[in-house]
PDB file of C-alpha atoms in Angstrom:
ATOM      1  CA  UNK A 236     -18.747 -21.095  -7.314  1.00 47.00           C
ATOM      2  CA  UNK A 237     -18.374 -17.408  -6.654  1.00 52.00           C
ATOM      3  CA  UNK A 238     -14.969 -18.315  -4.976  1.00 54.00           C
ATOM      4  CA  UNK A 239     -13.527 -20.317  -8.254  1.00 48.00           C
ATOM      5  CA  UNK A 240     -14.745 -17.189 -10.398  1.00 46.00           C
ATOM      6  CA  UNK A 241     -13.173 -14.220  -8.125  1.00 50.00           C
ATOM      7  CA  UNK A 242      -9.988 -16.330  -7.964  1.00 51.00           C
ATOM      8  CA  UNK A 243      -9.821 -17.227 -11.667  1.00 49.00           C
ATOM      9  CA  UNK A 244     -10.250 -13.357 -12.456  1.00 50.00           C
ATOM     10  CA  UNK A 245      -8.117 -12.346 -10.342  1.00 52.00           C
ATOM     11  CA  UNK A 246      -5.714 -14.960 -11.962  1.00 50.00           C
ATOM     12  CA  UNK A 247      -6.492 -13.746 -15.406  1.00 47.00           C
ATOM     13  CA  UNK A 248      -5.888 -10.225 -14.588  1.00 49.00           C
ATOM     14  CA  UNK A 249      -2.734 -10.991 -13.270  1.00 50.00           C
ATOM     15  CA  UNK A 250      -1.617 -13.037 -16.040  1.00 47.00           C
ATOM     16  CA  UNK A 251      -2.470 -10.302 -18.443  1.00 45.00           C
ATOM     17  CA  UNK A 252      -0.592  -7.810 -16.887  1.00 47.00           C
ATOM     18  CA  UNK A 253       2.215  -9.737 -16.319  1.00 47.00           C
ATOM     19  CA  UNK A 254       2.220 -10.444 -20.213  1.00 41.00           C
ATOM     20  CA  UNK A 255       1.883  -7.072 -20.848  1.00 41.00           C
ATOM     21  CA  UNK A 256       4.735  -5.542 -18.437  1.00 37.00           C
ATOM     22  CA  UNK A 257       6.938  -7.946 -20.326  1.00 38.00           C
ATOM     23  CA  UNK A 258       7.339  -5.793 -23.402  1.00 38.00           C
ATOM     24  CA  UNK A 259       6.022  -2.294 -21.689  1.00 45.00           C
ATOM     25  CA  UNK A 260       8.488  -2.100 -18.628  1.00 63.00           C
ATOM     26  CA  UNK A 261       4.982  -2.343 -16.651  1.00 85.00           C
ATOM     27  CA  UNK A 262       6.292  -2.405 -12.945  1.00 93.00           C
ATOM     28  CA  UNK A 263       5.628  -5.154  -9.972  1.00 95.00           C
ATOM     29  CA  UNK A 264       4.893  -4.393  -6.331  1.00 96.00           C
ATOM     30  CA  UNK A 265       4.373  -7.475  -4.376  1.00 97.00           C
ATOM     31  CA  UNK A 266       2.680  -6.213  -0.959  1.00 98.00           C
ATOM     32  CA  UNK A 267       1.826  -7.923   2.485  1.00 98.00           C
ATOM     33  CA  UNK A 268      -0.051  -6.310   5.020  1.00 98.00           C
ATOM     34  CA  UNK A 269      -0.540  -7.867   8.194  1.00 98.00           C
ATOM     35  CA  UNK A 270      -2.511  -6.908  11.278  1.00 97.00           C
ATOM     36  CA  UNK A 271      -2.406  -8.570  14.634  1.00 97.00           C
ATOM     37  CA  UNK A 272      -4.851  -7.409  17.746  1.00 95.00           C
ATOM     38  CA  UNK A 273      -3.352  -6.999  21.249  1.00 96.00           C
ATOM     39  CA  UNK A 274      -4.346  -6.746  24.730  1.00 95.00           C
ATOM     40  CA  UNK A 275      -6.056  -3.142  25.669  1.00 93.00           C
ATOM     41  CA  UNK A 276      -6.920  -1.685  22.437  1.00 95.00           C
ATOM     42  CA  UNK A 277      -3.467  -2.414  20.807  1.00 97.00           C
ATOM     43  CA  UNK A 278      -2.387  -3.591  17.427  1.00 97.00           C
ATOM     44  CA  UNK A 279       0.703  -4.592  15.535  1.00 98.00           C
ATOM     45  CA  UNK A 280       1.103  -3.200  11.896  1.00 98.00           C
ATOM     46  CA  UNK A 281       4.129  -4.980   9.933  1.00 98.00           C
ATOM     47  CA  UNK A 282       4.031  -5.082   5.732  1.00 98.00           C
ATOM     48  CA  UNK A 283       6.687  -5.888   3.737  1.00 98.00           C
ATOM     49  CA  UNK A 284       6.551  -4.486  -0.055  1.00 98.00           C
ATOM     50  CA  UNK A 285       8.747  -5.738  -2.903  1.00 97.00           C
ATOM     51  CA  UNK A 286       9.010  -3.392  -5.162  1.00 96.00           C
ATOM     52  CA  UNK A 287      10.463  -4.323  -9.189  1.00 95.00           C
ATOM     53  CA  UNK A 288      10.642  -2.053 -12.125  1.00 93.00           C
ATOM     54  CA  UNK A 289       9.788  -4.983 -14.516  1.00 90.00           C
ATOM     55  CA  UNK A 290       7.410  -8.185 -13.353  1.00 84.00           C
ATOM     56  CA  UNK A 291      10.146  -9.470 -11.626  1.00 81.00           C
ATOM     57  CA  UNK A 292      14.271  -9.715 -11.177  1.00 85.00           C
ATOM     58  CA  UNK A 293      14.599  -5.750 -11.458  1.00 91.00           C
ATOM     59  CA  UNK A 294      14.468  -4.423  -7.710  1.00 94.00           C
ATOM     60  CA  UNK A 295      13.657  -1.016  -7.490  1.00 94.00           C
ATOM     61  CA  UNK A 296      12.736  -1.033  -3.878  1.00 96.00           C
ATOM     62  CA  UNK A 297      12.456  -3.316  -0.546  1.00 98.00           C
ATOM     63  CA  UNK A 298      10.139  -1.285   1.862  1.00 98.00           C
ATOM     64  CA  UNK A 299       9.761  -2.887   5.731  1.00 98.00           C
ATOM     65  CA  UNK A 300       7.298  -1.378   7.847  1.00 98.00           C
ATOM     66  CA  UNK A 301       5.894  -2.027  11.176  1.00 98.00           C
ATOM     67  CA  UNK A 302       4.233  -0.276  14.039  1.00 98.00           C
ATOM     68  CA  UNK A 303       1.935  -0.098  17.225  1.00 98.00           C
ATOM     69  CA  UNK A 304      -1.237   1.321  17.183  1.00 98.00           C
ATOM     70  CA  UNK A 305      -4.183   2.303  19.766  1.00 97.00           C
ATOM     71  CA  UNK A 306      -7.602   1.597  18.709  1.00 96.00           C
ATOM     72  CA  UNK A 307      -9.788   4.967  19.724  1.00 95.00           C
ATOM     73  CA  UNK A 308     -13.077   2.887  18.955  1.00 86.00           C
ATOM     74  CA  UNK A 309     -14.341  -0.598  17.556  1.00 76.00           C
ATOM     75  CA  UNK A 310     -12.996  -0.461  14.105  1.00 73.00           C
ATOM     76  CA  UNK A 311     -13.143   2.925  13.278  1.00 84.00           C
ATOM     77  CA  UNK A 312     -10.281   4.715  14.496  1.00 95.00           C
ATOM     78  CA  UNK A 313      -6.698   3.992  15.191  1.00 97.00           C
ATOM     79  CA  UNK A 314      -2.933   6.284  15.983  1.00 98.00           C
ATOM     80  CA  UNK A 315      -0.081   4.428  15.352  1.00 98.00           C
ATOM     81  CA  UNK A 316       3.338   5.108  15.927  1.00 98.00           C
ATOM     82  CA  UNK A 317       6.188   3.130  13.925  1.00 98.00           C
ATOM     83  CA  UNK A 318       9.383   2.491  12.244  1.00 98.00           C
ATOM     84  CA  UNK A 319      10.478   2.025   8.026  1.00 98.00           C
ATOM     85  CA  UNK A 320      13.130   0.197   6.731  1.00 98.00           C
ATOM     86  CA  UNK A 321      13.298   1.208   3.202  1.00 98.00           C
ATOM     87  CA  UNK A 322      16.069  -0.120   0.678  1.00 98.00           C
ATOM     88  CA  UNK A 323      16.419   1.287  -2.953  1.00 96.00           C
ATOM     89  CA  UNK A 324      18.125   0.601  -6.005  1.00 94.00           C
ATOM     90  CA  UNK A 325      16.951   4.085  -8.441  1.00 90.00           C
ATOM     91  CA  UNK A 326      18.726   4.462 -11.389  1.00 90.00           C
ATOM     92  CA  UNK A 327      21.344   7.136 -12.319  1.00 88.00           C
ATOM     93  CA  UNK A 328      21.134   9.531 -15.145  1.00 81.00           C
ATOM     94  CA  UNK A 329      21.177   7.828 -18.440  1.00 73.00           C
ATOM     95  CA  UNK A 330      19.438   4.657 -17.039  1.00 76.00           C
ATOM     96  CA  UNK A 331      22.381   1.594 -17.161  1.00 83.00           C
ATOM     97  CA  UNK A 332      23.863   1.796 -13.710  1.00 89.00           C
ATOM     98  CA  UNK A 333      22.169   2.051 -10.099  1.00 92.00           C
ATOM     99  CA  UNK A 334      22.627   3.458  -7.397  1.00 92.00           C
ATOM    100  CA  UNK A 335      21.975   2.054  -4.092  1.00 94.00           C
ATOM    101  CA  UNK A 336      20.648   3.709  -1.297  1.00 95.00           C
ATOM    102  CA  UNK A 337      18.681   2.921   2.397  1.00 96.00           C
ATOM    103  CA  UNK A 338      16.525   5.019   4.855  1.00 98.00           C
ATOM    104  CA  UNK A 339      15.291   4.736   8.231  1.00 98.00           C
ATOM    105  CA  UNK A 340      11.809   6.185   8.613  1.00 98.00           C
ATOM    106  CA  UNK A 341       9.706   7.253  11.985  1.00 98.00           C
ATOM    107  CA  UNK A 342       5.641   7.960  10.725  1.00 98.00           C
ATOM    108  CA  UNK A 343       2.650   8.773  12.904  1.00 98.00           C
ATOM    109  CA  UNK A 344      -1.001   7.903  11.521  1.00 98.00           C
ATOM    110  CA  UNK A 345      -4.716   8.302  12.196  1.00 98.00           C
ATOM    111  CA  UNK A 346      -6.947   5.989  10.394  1.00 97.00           C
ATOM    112  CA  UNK A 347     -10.615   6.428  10.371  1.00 97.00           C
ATOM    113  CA  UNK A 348     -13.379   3.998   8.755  1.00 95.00           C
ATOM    114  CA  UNK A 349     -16.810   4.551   8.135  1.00 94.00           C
ATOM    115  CA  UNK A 350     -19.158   1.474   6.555  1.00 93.00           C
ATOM    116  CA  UNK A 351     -22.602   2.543   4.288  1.00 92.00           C
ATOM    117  CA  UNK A 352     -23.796  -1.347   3.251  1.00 91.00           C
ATOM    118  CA  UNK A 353     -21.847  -2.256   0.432  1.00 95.00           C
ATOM    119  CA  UNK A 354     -19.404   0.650   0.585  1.00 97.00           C
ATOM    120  CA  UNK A 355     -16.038   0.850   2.627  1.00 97.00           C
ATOM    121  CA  UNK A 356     -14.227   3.908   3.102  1.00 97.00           C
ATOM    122  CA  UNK A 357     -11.235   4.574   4.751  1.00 97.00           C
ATOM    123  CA  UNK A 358      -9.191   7.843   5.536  1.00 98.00           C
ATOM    124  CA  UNK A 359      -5.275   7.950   6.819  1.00 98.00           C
ATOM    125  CA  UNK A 360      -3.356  10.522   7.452  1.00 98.00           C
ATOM    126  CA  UNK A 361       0.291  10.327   7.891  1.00 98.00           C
ATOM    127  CA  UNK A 362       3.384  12.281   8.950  1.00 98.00           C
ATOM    128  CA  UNK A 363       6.801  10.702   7.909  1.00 98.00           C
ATOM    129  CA  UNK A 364      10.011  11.769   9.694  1.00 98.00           C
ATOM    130  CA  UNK A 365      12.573  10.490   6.749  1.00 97.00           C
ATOM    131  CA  UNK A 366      16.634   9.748   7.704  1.00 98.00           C
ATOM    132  CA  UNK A 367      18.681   9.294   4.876  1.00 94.00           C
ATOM    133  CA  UNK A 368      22.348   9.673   4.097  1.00 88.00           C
ATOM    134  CA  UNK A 369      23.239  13.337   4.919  1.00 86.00           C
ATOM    135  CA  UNK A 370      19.703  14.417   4.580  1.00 92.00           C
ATOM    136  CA  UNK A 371      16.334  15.221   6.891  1.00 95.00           C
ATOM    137  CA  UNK A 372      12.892  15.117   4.991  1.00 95.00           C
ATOM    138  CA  UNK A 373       9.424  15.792   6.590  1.00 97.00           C
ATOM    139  CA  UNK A 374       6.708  14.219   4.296  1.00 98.00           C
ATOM    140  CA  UNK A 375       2.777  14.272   4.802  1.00 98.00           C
ATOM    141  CA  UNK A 376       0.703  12.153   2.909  1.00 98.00           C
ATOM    142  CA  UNK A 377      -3.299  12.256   2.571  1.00 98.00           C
ATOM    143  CA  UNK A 378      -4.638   8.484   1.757  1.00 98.00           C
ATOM    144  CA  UNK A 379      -8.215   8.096   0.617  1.00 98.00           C
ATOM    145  CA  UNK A 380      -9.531   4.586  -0.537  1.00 98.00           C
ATOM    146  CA  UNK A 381     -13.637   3.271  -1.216  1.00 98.00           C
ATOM    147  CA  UNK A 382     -14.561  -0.467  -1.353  1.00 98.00           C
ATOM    148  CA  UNK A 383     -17.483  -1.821  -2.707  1.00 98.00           C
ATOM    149  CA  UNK A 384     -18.551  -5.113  -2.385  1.00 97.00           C
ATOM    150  CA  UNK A 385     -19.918  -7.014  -5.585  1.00 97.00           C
ATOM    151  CA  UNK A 386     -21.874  -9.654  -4.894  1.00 95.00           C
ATOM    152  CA  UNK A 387     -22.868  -9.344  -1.047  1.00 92.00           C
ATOM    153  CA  UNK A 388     -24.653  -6.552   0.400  1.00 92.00           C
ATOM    154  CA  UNK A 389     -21.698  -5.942   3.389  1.00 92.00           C
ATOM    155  CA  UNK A 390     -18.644  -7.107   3.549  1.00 93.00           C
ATOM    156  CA  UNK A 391     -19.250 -10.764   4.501  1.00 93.00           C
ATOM    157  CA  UNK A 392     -17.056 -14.380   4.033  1.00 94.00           C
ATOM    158  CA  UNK A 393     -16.391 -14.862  -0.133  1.00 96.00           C
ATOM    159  CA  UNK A 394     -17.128 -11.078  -0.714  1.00 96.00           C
ATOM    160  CA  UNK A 395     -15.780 -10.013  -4.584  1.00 98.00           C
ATOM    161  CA  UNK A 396     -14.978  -6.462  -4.413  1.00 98.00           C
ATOM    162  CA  UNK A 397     -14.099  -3.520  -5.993  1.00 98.00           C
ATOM    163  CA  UNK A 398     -11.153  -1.337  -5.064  1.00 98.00           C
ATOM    164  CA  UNK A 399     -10.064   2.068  -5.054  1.00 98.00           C
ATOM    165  CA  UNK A 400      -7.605   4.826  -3.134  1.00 98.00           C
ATOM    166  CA  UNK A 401      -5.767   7.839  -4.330  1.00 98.00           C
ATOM    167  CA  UNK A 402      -3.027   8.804  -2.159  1.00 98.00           C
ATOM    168  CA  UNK A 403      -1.224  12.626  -2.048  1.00 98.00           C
ATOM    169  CA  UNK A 404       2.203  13.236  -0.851  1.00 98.00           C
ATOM    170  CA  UNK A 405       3.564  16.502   0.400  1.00 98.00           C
ATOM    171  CA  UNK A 406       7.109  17.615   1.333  1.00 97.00           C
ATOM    172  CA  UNK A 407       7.525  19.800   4.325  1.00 94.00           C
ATOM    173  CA  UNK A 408      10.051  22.792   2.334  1.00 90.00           C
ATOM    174  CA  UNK A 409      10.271  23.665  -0.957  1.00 85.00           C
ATOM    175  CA  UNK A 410       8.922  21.725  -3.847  1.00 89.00           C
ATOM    176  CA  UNK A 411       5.693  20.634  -2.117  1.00 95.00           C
ATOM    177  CA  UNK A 412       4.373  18.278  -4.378  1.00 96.00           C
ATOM    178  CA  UNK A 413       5.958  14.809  -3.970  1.00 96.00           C
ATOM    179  CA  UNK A 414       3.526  12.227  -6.180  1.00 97.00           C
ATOM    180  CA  UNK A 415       0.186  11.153  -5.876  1.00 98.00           C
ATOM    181  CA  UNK A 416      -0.965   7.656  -6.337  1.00 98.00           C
ATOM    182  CA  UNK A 417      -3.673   6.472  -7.943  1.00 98.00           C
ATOM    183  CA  UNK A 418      -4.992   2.844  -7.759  1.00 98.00           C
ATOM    184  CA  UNK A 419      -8.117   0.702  -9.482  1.00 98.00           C
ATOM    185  CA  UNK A 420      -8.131  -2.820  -8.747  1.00 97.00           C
ATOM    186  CA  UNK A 421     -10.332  -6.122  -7.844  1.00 98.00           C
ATOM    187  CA  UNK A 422     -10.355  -8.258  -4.539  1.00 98.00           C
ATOM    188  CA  UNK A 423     -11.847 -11.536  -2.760  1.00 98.00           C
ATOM    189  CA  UNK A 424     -12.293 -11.264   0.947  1.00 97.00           C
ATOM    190  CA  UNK A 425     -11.926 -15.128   2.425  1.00 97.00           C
ATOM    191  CA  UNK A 426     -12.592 -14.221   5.944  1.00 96.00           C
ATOM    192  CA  UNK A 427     -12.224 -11.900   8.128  1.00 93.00           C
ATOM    193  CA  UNK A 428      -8.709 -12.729   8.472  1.00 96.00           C
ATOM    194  CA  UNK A 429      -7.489 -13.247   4.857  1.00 97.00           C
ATOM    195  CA  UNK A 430      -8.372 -11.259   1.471  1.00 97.00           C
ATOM    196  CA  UNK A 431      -6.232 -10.720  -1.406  1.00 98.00           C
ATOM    197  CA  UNK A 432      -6.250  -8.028  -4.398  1.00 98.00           C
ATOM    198  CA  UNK A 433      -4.661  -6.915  -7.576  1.00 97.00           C
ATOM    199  CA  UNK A 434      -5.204  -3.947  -9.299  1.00 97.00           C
ATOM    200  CA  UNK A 435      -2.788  -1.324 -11.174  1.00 97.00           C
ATOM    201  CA  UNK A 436      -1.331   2.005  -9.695  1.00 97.00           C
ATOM    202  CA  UNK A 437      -0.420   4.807 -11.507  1.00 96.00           C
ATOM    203  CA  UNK A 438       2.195   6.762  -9.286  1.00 95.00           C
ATOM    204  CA  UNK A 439       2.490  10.569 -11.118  1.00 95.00           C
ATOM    205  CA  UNK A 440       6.066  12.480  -9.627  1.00 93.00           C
ATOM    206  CA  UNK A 441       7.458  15.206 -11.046  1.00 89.00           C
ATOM    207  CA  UNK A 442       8.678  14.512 -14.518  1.00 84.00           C
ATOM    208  CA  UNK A 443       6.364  12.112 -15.390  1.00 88.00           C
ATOM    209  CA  UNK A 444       4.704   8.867 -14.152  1.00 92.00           C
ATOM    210  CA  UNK A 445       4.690   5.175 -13.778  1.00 91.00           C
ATOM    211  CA  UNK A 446       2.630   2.439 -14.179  1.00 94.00           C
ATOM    212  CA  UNK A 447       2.784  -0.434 -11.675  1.00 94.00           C
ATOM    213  CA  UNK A 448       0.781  -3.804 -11.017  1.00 96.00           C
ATOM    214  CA  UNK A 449       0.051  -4.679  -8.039  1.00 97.00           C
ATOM    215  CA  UNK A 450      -0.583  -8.160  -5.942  1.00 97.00           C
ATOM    216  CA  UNK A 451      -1.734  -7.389  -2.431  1.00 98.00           C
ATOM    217  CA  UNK A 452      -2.261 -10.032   0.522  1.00 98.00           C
ATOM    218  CA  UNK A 453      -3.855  -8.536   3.778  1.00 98.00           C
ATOM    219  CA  UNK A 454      -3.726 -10.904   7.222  1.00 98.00           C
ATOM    220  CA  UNK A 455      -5.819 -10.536  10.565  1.00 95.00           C
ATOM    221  CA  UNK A 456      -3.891 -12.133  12.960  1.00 91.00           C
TER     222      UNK A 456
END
């Protein structure tokens, strides 16, 4: 029972925002994160995120990411070294024609956990050595996020829960402030291995700021 109701919300919410992004330009991010535990301590990261700035057929940007990482201790703390892949379509001045661009991204991350009962938190930090065309950018980014299950007392098999992370971004020369992401949603955790969310981001740049929805698998492998 509690699975039919977290899916069906979940559904709902979905289908609501998707109505609503139809007449709003409400943005789509389609995100997989997967996880995969190797000999020694080791992991493999890889995510793929499909980024639209409409619910769908309007690709702003295609962002592969993998990596290797060394778990420091049981769950709680991890370095990882790895590679992006990031394609983008951004518009030009005066919004009717795009232009397309690609980067090639090196990033080096501590994570850290820390479980209280029913609340999750996670911290990552994150240095991001960015090649584009012509151009070297150092980035740091600060990544904060707090889960609390709903209707289990830990994290267990069918746990409904809620979701939350804010996420700062800082450039490593002039004009320090990159964004900062913000991001409420709702998710079902199947098993160990499989739990799913969706929730709405609000990414704030320079200039302005943009809403986006966003559907979110995560795999244990």
């Amino acid at each position: 029972m509690i699975r039919i109701f977290a899916i069906s919300f979940l559904f709902t919410v979905a289908i609501s925002n998707i109505s609503f992004s139809q007449t709003s330009n409400y943005g789509n991010w389609m995100i997989y994160f997967g996880n995969m535990n190797l000999p020694k301590k080791f992991n493999w990261h890889h995510e793929v995120q499909y980024r639209n700035y409409n619910i769908a057929g309007d690709l702003e940007q295609l962002l592969l990411r993998t990596g290797i990482g060394y778990n420091l201790s049981e769950n709680n703390n991890n370095v990882l070294l790895g590679y992006g892949f990031i394609y983008s379509e951004p518009y030009l001045l005066g919004g009717i024609q795009k232009d397309y661009t690609s980067e090639h991204r090196i990033y080096q991350q501590f994570i850290t956990k820390q479980n209280f009962g029913r609340v999750a938190i996670q911290h990552r930090y994150r240095i991001e050595e960015r090649f584009l065309k012509d151009n070297f950018k150092l980035r740091f980014r600060y990544f904060l996020s707090c889960n609390v299950a709903l209707n289990h007392k830990s994290f267990l098999k069918n746990t409904l829960y809620f979701a939350a992370y804010n996420e700062i971004f800082i450039n490593g020369k002039a004009n320090y402030f990159d964004r900062n992401r913000l991001y409420l949603g709702l998710g079902f955790k199947f098993s160990d291995k499989i739990k799913v969310e969706v929730g709405s981001l609000n990414q704030l740049v320079t200039g302005g700021s943009r809403n986006q929805l966003n559907l979110i698998c995560f795999v244990n492998l």
